[in-house]
Amino acid sequence: EFAISAVLNFDKYSNFADDLPYLGGGEIFLVNAMGGISRLTFLATQYPNNYFSFLSWSPTEEYVAFDLQNITQPNFGLSILNISTGEIVNYCIQDNWDYIYWSPDGKQIAFTRGNGFESYKSAYILDLEKNLAFKIADDATVAGWVTNQ
């Protein structure tokens, strides 16, 4: 299975139409190996004009981390979707401008905060068990996890 993002009720370009009104923004869907599609989020009905990026599937395949932004909710940012329940936890960490990487055990997330330009960027770790984010380096971009195996 894999997660995708798509815009709803954009019939000319998408096969993801449903009966909910299109209010701007996108949704996250799960696609199985047979092409079956199930909707995981209802963001457009809760937060019109949302946008999100950098979807990252957890190694346990239980969660998708992503950066969620909305014009009317300035405290949005790094978020995690529980695939089974549909619950989204937002960690209110804004300015994520790069890919999100899960640790091999799925207990931490590495990400880069910045303004989208080279003038400001820092590497961070979010410890999901301790619910704590901390900076690990200035003027750095996270490139992934290395395991010693």
mmCIF file with all atom_site columns, C-alpha atoms in Angstrom:
data_model
loop_
_atom_site.group_PDB
_atom_site.id
_atom_site.type_symbol
_atom_site.label_atom_id
_atom_site.label_alt_id
_atom_site.label_comp_id
_atom_site.label_asym_id
_atom_site.label_entity_id
_atom_site.label_seq_id
_atom_site.pdbx_PDB_ins_code
_atom_site.Cartn_x
_atom_site.Cartn_y
_atom_site.Cartn_z
_atom_site.occupancy
_atom_site.B_iso_or_equiv
_atom_site.pdbx_formal_charge
_atom_site.auth_seq_id
_atom_site.auth_comp_id
_atom_site.auth_asym_id
_atom_site.auth_atom_id
_atom_site.pdbx_PDB_model_num
ATOM 1   C CA . GLU A 1 1   ? 0.000   0.000  0.000   1.00 0.00 ? 1   GLU A CA 1
ATOM 2   C CA . PHE A 1 2   ? 1.045   3.578  -0.456  1.00 0.00 ? 2   PHE A CA 1
ATOM 3   C CA . ALA A 1 3   ? -0.290  6.991  0.498   1.00 0.00 ? 3   ALA A CA 1
ATOM 4   C CA . ILE A 1 4   ? -1.005  9.710  -2.054  1.00 0.00 ? 4   ILE A CA 1
ATOM 5   C CA . SER A 1 5   ? -2.325  13.246 -1.912  1.00 0.00 ? 5   SER A CA 1
ATOM 6   C CA . ALA A 1 6   ? -5.012  14.460 -4.295  1.00 0.00 ? 6   ALA A CA 1
ATOM 7   C CA . VAL A 1 7   ? -7.549  17.242 -4.752  1.00 0.00 ? 7   VAL A CA 1
ATOM 8   C CA . LEU A 1 8   ? -11.207 16.258 -4.362  1.00 0.00 ? 8   LEU A CA 1
ATOM 9   C CA . ASN A 1 9   ? -14.005 16.660 -6.926  1.00 0.00 ? 9   ASN A CA 1
ATOM 10  C CA . PHE A 1 10  ? -11.659 17.801 -9.620  1.00 0.00 ? 10  PHE A CA 1
ATOM 11  C CA . ASP A 1 11  ? -13.425 15.364 -11.963 1.00 0.00 ? 11  ASP A CA 1
ATOM 12  C CA . LYS A 1 12  ? -11.592 16.406 -15.111 1.00 0.00 ? 12  LYS A CA 1
ATOM 13  C CA . TYR A 1 13  ? -8.233  15.450 -13.597 1.00 0.00 ? 13  TYR A CA 1
ATOM 14  C CA . SER A 1 14  ? -8.923  13.090 -10.712 1.00 0.00 ? 14  SER A CA 1
ATOM 15  C CA . ASN A 1 15  ? -10.723 9.850  -9.928  1.00 0.00 ? 15  ASN A CA 1
ATOM 16  C CA . PHE A 1 16  ? -11.123 10.752 -6.254  1.00 0.00 ? 16  PHE A CA 1
ATOM 17  C CA . ALA A 1 17  ? -14.551 12.416 -6.408  1.00 0.00 ? 17  ALA A CA 1
ATOM 18  C CA . ASP A 1 18  ? -16.904 11.894 -3.489  1.00 0.00 ? 18  ASP A CA 1
ATOM 19  C CA . ASP A 1 19  ? -20.039 13.617 -2.217  1.00 0.00 ? 19  ASP A CA 1
ATOM 20  C CA . LEU A 1 20  ? -18.254 16.179 -0.049  1.00 0.00 ? 20  LEU A CA 1
ATOM 21  C CA . PRO A 1 21  ? -18.022 19.761 -1.308  1.00 0.00 ? 21  PRO A CA 1
ATOM 22  C CA . TYR A 1 22  ? -14.706 20.938 -2.660  1.00 0.00 ? 22  TYR A CA 1
ATOM 23  C CA . LEU A 1 23  ? -13.539 23.785 -0.430  1.00 0.00 ? 23  LEU A CA 1
ATOM 24  C CA . GLY A 1 24  ? -9.967  24.013 -1.618  1.00 0.00 ? 24  GLY A CA 1
ATOM 25  C CA . GLY A 1 25  ? -7.019  21.974 -0.476  1.00 0.00 ? 25  GLY A CA 1
ATOM 26  C CA . GLY A 1 26  ? -6.253  18.294 -0.738  1.00 0.00 ? 26  GLY A CA 1
ATOM 27  C CA . GLU A 1 27  ? -6.701  14.985 0.982   1.00 0.00 ? 27  GLU A CA 1
ATOM 28  C CA . ILE A 1 28  ? -4.619  11.896 1.740   1.00 0.00 ? 28  ILE A CA 1
ATOM 29  C CA . PHE A 1 29  ? -5.675  8.558  0.271   1.00 0.00 ? 29  PHE A CA 1
ATOM 30  C CA . LEU A 1 30  ? -4.442  5.001  0.657   1.00 0.00 ? 30  LEU A CA 1
ATOM 31  C CA . VAL A 1 31  ? -4.019  2.954  -2.514  1.00 0.00 ? 31  VAL A CA 1
ATOM 32  C CA . ASN A 1 32  ? -3.647  -0.828 -2.311  1.00 0.00 ? 32  ASN A CA 1
ATOM 33  C CA . ALA A 1 33  ? -1.918  -3.150 -4.782  1.00 0.00 ? 33  ALA A CA 1
ATOM 34  C CA . MET A 1 34  ? -5.183  -3.838 -6.608  1.00 0.00 ? 34  MET A CA 1
ATOM 35  C CA . GLY A 1 35  ? -5.816  -0.118 -7.185  1.00 0.00 ? 35  GLY A CA 1
ATOM 36  C CA . GLY A 1 36  ? -8.455  0.181  -4.483  1.00 0.00 ? 36  GLY A CA 1
ATOM 37  C CA . ILE A 1 37  ? -8.596  3.664  -2.990  1.00 0.00 ? 37  ILE A CA 1
ATOM 38  C CA . SER A 1 38  ? -9.674  4.648  0.524   1.00 0.00 ? 38  SER A CA 1
ATOM 39  C CA . ARG A 1 39  ? -9.814  8.178  1.831   1.00 0.00 ? 39  ARG A CA 1
ATOM 40  C CA . LEU A 1 40  ? -7.805  8.765  5.021   1.00 0.00 ? 40  LEU A CA 1
ATOM 41  C CA . THR A 1 41  ? -8.445  12.453 5.706   1.00 0.00 ? 41  THR A CA 1
ATOM 42  C CA . PHE A 1 42  ? -11.249 14.995 5.526   1.00 0.00 ? 42  PHE A CA 1
ATOM 43  C CA . LEU A 1 43  ? -9.052  18.077 5.737   1.00 0.00 ? 43  LEU A CA 1
ATOM 44  C CA . ALA A 1 44  ? -10.895 20.189 3.145   1.00 0.00 ? 44  ALA A CA 1
ATOM 45  C CA . THR A 1 45  ? -14.149 20.030 5.119   1.00 0.00 ? 45  THR A CA 1
ATOM 46  C CA . GLN A 1 46  ? -12.404 20.964 8.381   1.00 0.00 ? 46  GLN A CA 1
ATOM 47  C CA . TYR A 1 47  ? -9.786  23.370 7.052   1.00 0.00 ? 47  TYR A CA 1
ATOM 48  C CA . PRO A 1 48  ? -10.661 24.885 3.666   1.00 0.00 ? 48  PRO A CA 1
ATOM 49  C CA . ASN A 1 49  ? -7.671  25.930 1.584   1.00 0.00 ? 49  ASN A CA 1
ATOM 50  C CA . ASN A 1 50  ? -5.255  23.592 3.350   1.00 0.00 ? 50  ASN A CA 1
ATOM 51  C CA . TYR A 1 51  ? -2.133  22.361 1.691   1.00 0.00 ? 51  TYR A CA 1
ATOM 52  C CA . PHE A 1 52  ? 0.343   19.778 2.775   1.00 0.00 ? 52  PHE A CA 1
ATOM 53  C CA . SER A 1 53  ? 3.587   18.335 1.576   1.00 0.00 ? 53  SER A CA 1
ATOM 54  C CA . PHE A 1 54  ? 6.394   15.882 2.305   1.00 0.00 ? 54  PHE A CA 1
ATOM 55  C CA . LEU A 1 55  ? 4.311   12.788 3.072   1.00 0.00 ? 55  LEU A CA 1
ATOM 56  C CA . SER A 1 56  ? 6.429   10.177 4.865   1.00 0.00 ? 56  SER A CA 1
ATOM 57  C CA . TRP A 1 57  ? 5.238   6.648  5.650   1.00 0.00 ? 57  TRP A CA 1
ATOM 58  C CA . SER A 1 58  ? 6.319   5.284  9.054   1.00 0.00 ? 58  SER A CA 1
ATOM 59  C CA . PRO A 1 59  ? 8.425   2.104  9.136   1.00 0.00 ? 59  PRO A CA 1
ATOM 60  C CA . THR A 1 60  ? 5.624   0.380  11.077  1.00 0.00 ? 60  THR A CA 1
ATOM 61  C CA . GLU A 1 61  ? 3.151   1.387  8.310   1.00 0.00 ? 61  GLU A CA 1
ATOM 62  C CA . GLU A 1 62  ? 0.786   2.776  10.958  1.00 0.00 ? 62  GLU A CA 1
ATOM 63  C CA . TYR A 1 63  ? 1.343   6.494  10.383  1.00 0.00 ? 63  TYR A CA 1
ATOM 64  C CA . VAL A 1 64  ? 1.989   9.126  7.739   1.00 0.00 ? 64  VAL A CA 1
ATOM 65  C CA . ALA A 1 65  ? 3.909   12.240 8.760   1.00 0.00 ? 65  ALA A CA 1
ATOM 66  C CA . PHE A 1 66  ? 3.459   15.395 6.705   1.00 0.00 ? 66  PHE A CA 1
ATOM 67  C CA . ASP A 1 67  ? 3.644   19.165 6.835   1.00 0.00 ? 67  ASP A CA 1
ATOM 68  C CA . LEU A 1 68  ? 0.119   20.663 7.057   1.00 0.00 ? 68  LEU A CA 1
ATOM 69  C CA . GLN A 1 69  ? -0.468  24.345 6.379   1.00 0.00 ? 69  GLN A CA 1
ATOM 70  C CA . ASN A 1 70  ? -3.634  26.435 6.354   1.00 0.00 ? 70  ASN A CA 1
ATOM 71  C CA . ILE A 1 71  ? -4.164  30.148 5.845   1.00 0.00 ? 71  ILE A CA 1
ATOM 72  C CA . THR A 1 72  ? -6.585  30.435 8.788   1.00 0.00 ? 72  THR A CA 1
ATOM 73  C CA . GLN A 1 73  ? -4.617  28.193 11.198  1.00 0.00 ? 73  GLN A CA 1
ATOM 74  C CA . PRO A 1 74  ? -1.111  29.654 11.517  1.00 0.00 ? 74  PRO A CA 1
ATOM 75  C CA . ASN A 1 75  ? -0.049  27.155 14.196  1.00 0.00 ? 75  ASN A CA 1
ATOM 76  C CA . PHE A 1 76  ? -0.244  24.172 11.874  1.00 0.00 ? 76  PHE A CA 1
ATOM 77  C CA . GLY A 1 77  ? 2.882   22.392 10.728  1.00 0.00 ? 77  GLY A CA 1
ATOM 78  C CA . LEU A 1 78  ? 4.432   18.977 11.229  1.00 0.00 ? 78  LEU A CA 1
ATOM 79  C CA . SER A 1 79  ? 1.550   16.515 11.639  1.00 0.00 ? 79  SER A CA 1
ATOM 80  C CA . ILE A 1 80  ? 1.104   12.761 11.953  1.00 0.00 ? 80  ILE A CA 1
ATOM 81  C CA . LEU A 1 81  ? -1.897  10.828 10.655  1.00 0.00 ? 81  LEU A CA 1
ATOM 82  C CA . ASN A 1 82  ? -2.869  7.524  12.289  1.00 0.00 ? 82  ASN A CA 1
ATOM 83  C CA . ILE A 1 83  ? -3.859  5.316  9.335   1.00 0.00 ? 83  ILE A CA 1
ATOM 84  C CA . SER A 1 84  ? -6.244  3.141  11.392  1.00 0.00 ? 84  SER A CA 1
ATOM 85  C CA . THR A 1 85  ? -8.171  5.840  13.244  1.00 0.00 ? 85  THR A CA 1
ATOM 86  C CA . GLY A 1 86  ? -7.832  8.885  10.967  1.00 0.00 ? 86  GLY A CA 1
ATOM 87  C CA . GLU A 1 87  ? -6.651  10.937 13.943  1.00 0.00 ? 87  GLU A CA 1
ATOM 88  C CA . ILE A 1 88  ? -4.205  13.713 13.109  1.00 0.00 ? 88  ILE A CA 1
ATOM 89  C CA . VAL A 1 89  ? -1.794  15.011 15.737  1.00 0.00 ? 89  VAL A CA 1
ATOM 90  C CA . ASN A 1 90  ? -0.328  18.411 14.893  1.00 0.00 ? 90  ASN A CA 1
ATOM 91  C CA . TYR A 1 91  ? 2.912   19.285 16.637  1.00 0.00 ? 91  TYR A CA 1
ATOM 92  C CA . CYS A 1 92  ? 2.658   23.026 15.801  1.00 0.00 ? 92  CYS A CA 1
ATOM 93  C CA . ILE A 1 93  ? 6.177   23.018 14.341  1.00 0.00 ? 93  ILE A CA 1
ATOM 94  C CA . GLN A 1 94  ? 6.069   25.434 11.432  1.00 0.00 ? 94  GLN A CA 1
ATOM 95  C CA . ASP A 1 95  ? 8.559   26.198 8.676   1.00 0.00 ? 95  ASP A CA 1
ATOM 96  C CA . ASN A 1 96  ? 9.254   22.629 7.634   1.00 0.00 ? 96  ASN A CA 1
ATOM 97  C CA . TRP A 1 97  ? 10.672  23.054 4.137   1.00 0.00 ? 97  TRP A CA 1
ATOM 98  C CA . ASP A 1 98  ? 12.092  19.672 3.369   1.00 0.00 ? 98  ASP A CA 1
ATOM 99  C CA . TYR A 1 99  ? 11.472  15.928 3.545   1.00 0.00 ? 99  TYR A CA 1
ATOM 100 C CA . ILE A 1 100 ? 10.472  14.202 6.766   1.00 0.00 ? 100 ILE A CA 1
ATOM 101 C CA . TYR A 1 101 ? 12.389  11.076 7.815   1.00 0.00 ? 101 TYR A CA 1
ATOM 102 C CA . TRP A 1 102 ? 11.296  8.432  10.326  1.00 0.00 ? 102 TRP A CA 1
ATOM 103 C CA . SER A 1 103 ? 13.854  6.665  12.500  1.00 0.00 ? 103 SER A CA 1
ATOM 104 C CA . PRO A 1 104 ? 14.074  2.921  11.735  1.00 0.00 ? 104 PRO A CA 1
ATOM 105 C CA . ASP A 1 105 ? 12.161  2.119  14.951  1.00 0.00 ? 105 ASP A CA 1
ATOM 106 C CA . GLY A 1 106 ? 9.464   4.733  14.216  1.00 0.00 ? 106 GLY A CA 1
ATOM 107 C CA . LYS A 1 107 ? 9.985   6.549  17.530  1.00 0.00 ? 107 LYS A CA 1
ATOM 108 C CA . GLN A 1 108 ? 11.587  9.720  16.168  1.00 0.00 ? 108 GLN A CA 1
ATOM 109 C CA . ILE A 1 109 ? 11.278  11.980 13.147  1.00 0.00 ? 109 ILE A CA 1
ATOM 110 C CA . ALA A 1 110 ? 14.073  14.034 11.621  1.00 0.00 ? 110 ALA A CA 1
ATOM 111 C CA . PHE A 1 111 ? 13.207  17.170 9.661   1.00 0.00 ? 111 PHE A CA 1
ATOM 112 C CA . THR A 1 112 ? 14.590  20.495 8.486   1.00 0.00 ? 112 THR A CA 1
ATOM 113 C CA . ARG A 1 113 ? 13.125  23.808 9.592   1.00 0.00 ? 113 ARG A CA 1
ATOM 114 C CA . GLY A 1 114 ? 13.772  26.883 7.546   1.00 0.00 ? 114 GLY A CA 1
ATOM 115 C CA . ASN A 1 115 ? 12.306  29.689 5.520   1.00 0.00 ? 115 ASN A CA 1
ATOM 116 C CA . GLY A 1 116 ? 12.617  27.936 2.182   1.00 0.00 ? 116 GLY A CA 1
ATOM 117 C CA . PHE A 1 117 ? 15.821  29.754 1.341   1.00 0.00 ? 117 PHE A CA 1
ATOM 118 C CA . GLU A 1 118 ? 19.453  29.014 2.085   1.00 0.00 ? 118 GLU A CA 1
ATOM 119 C CA . SER A 1 119 ? 19.656  31.880 4.591   1.00 0.00 ? 119 SER A CA 1
ATOM 120 C CA . TYR A 1 120 ? 17.991  29.939 7.402   1.00 0.00 ? 120 TYR A CA 1
ATOM 121 C CA . LYS A 1 121 ? 17.770  26.210 7.997   1.00 0.00 ? 121 LYS A CA 1
ATOM 122 C CA . SER A 1 122 ? 18.283  23.903 10.952  1.00 0.00 ? 122 SER A CA 1
ATOM 123 C CA . ALA A 1 123 ? 18.057  20.158 11.477  1.00 0.00 ? 123 ALA A CA 1
ATOM 124 C CA . TYR A 1 124 ? 15.678  18.879 14.169  1.00 0.00 ? 124 TYR A CA 1
ATOM 125 C CA . ILE A 1 125 ? 14.600  15.618 15.796  1.00 0.00 ? 125 ILE A CA 1
ATOM 126 C CA . LEU A 1 126 ? 11.078  15.072 17.124  1.00 0.00 ? 126 LEU A CA 1
ATOM 127 C CA . ASP A 1 127 ? 10.992  12.399 19.827  1.00 0.00 ? 127 ASP A CA 1
ATOM 128 C CA . LEU A 1 128 ? 7.464   10.985 19.625  1.00 0.00 ? 128 LEU A CA 1
ATOM 129 C CA . GLU A 1 129 ? 7.636   9.123  22.945  1.00 0.00 ? 129 GLU A CA 1
ATOM 130 C CA . LYS A 1 130 ? 8.761   12.208 24.893  1.00 0.00 ? 130 LYS A CA 1
ATOM 131 C CA . ASN A 1 131 ? 6.711   14.623 22.739  1.00 0.00 ? 131 ASN A CA 1
ATOM 132 C CA . LEU A 1 132 ? 9.796   16.817 22.456  1.00 0.00 ? 132 LEU A CA 1
ATOM 133 C CA . ALA A 1 133 ? 11.540  18.437 19.482  1.00 0.00 ? 133 ALA A CA 1
ATOM 134 C CA . PHE A 1 134 ? 15.125  19.613 19.654  1.00 0.00 ? 134 PHE A CA 1
ATOM 135 C CA . LYS A 1 135 ? 17.614  21.200 17.280  1.00 0.00 ? 135 LYS A CA 1
ATOM 136 C CA . ILE A 1 136 ? 20.600  19.054 16.349  1.00 0.00 ? 136 ILE A CA 1
ATOM 137 C CA . ALA A 1 137 ? 22.405  21.448 13.969  1.00 0.00 ? 137 ALA A CA 1
ATOM 138 C CA . ASP A 1 138 ? 22.294  24.963 12.486  1.00 0.00 ? 138 ASP A CA 1
ATOM 139 C CA . ASP A 1 139 ? 22.873  25.597 8.780   1.00 0.00 ? 139 ASP A CA 1
ATOM 140 C CA . ALA A 1 140 ? 22.071  21.952 8.038   1.00 0.00 ? 140 ALA A CA 1
ATOM 141 C CA . THR A 1 141 ? 19.542  19.909 6.067   1.00 0.00 ? 141 THR A CA 1
ATOM 142 C CA . VAL A 1 142 ? 18.392  16.444 7.175   1.00 0.00 ? 142 VAL A CA 1
ATOM 143 C CA . ALA A 1 143 ? 19.148  13.809 4.547   1.00 0.00 ? 143 ALA A CA 1
ATOM 144 C CA . GLY A 1 144 ? 17.883  10.670 6.322   1.00 0.00 ? 144 GLY A CA 1
ATOM 145 C CA . TRP A 1 145 ? 18.776  8.109  8.975   1.00 0.00 ? 145 TRP A CA 1
ATOM 146 C CA . VAL A 1 146 ? 21.848  5.918  9.012   1.00 0.00 ? 146 VAL A CA 1
ATOM 147 C CA . THR A 1 147 ? 21.668  2.563  10.757  1.00 0.00 ? 147 THR A CA 1
ATOM 148 C CA . ASN A 1 148 ? 24.670  0.633  12.001  1.00 0.00 ? 148 ASN A CA 1
ATOM 149 C CA . GLN A 1 149 ? 23.870  -2.900 10.937  1.00 0.00 ? 149 GLN A CA 1
#
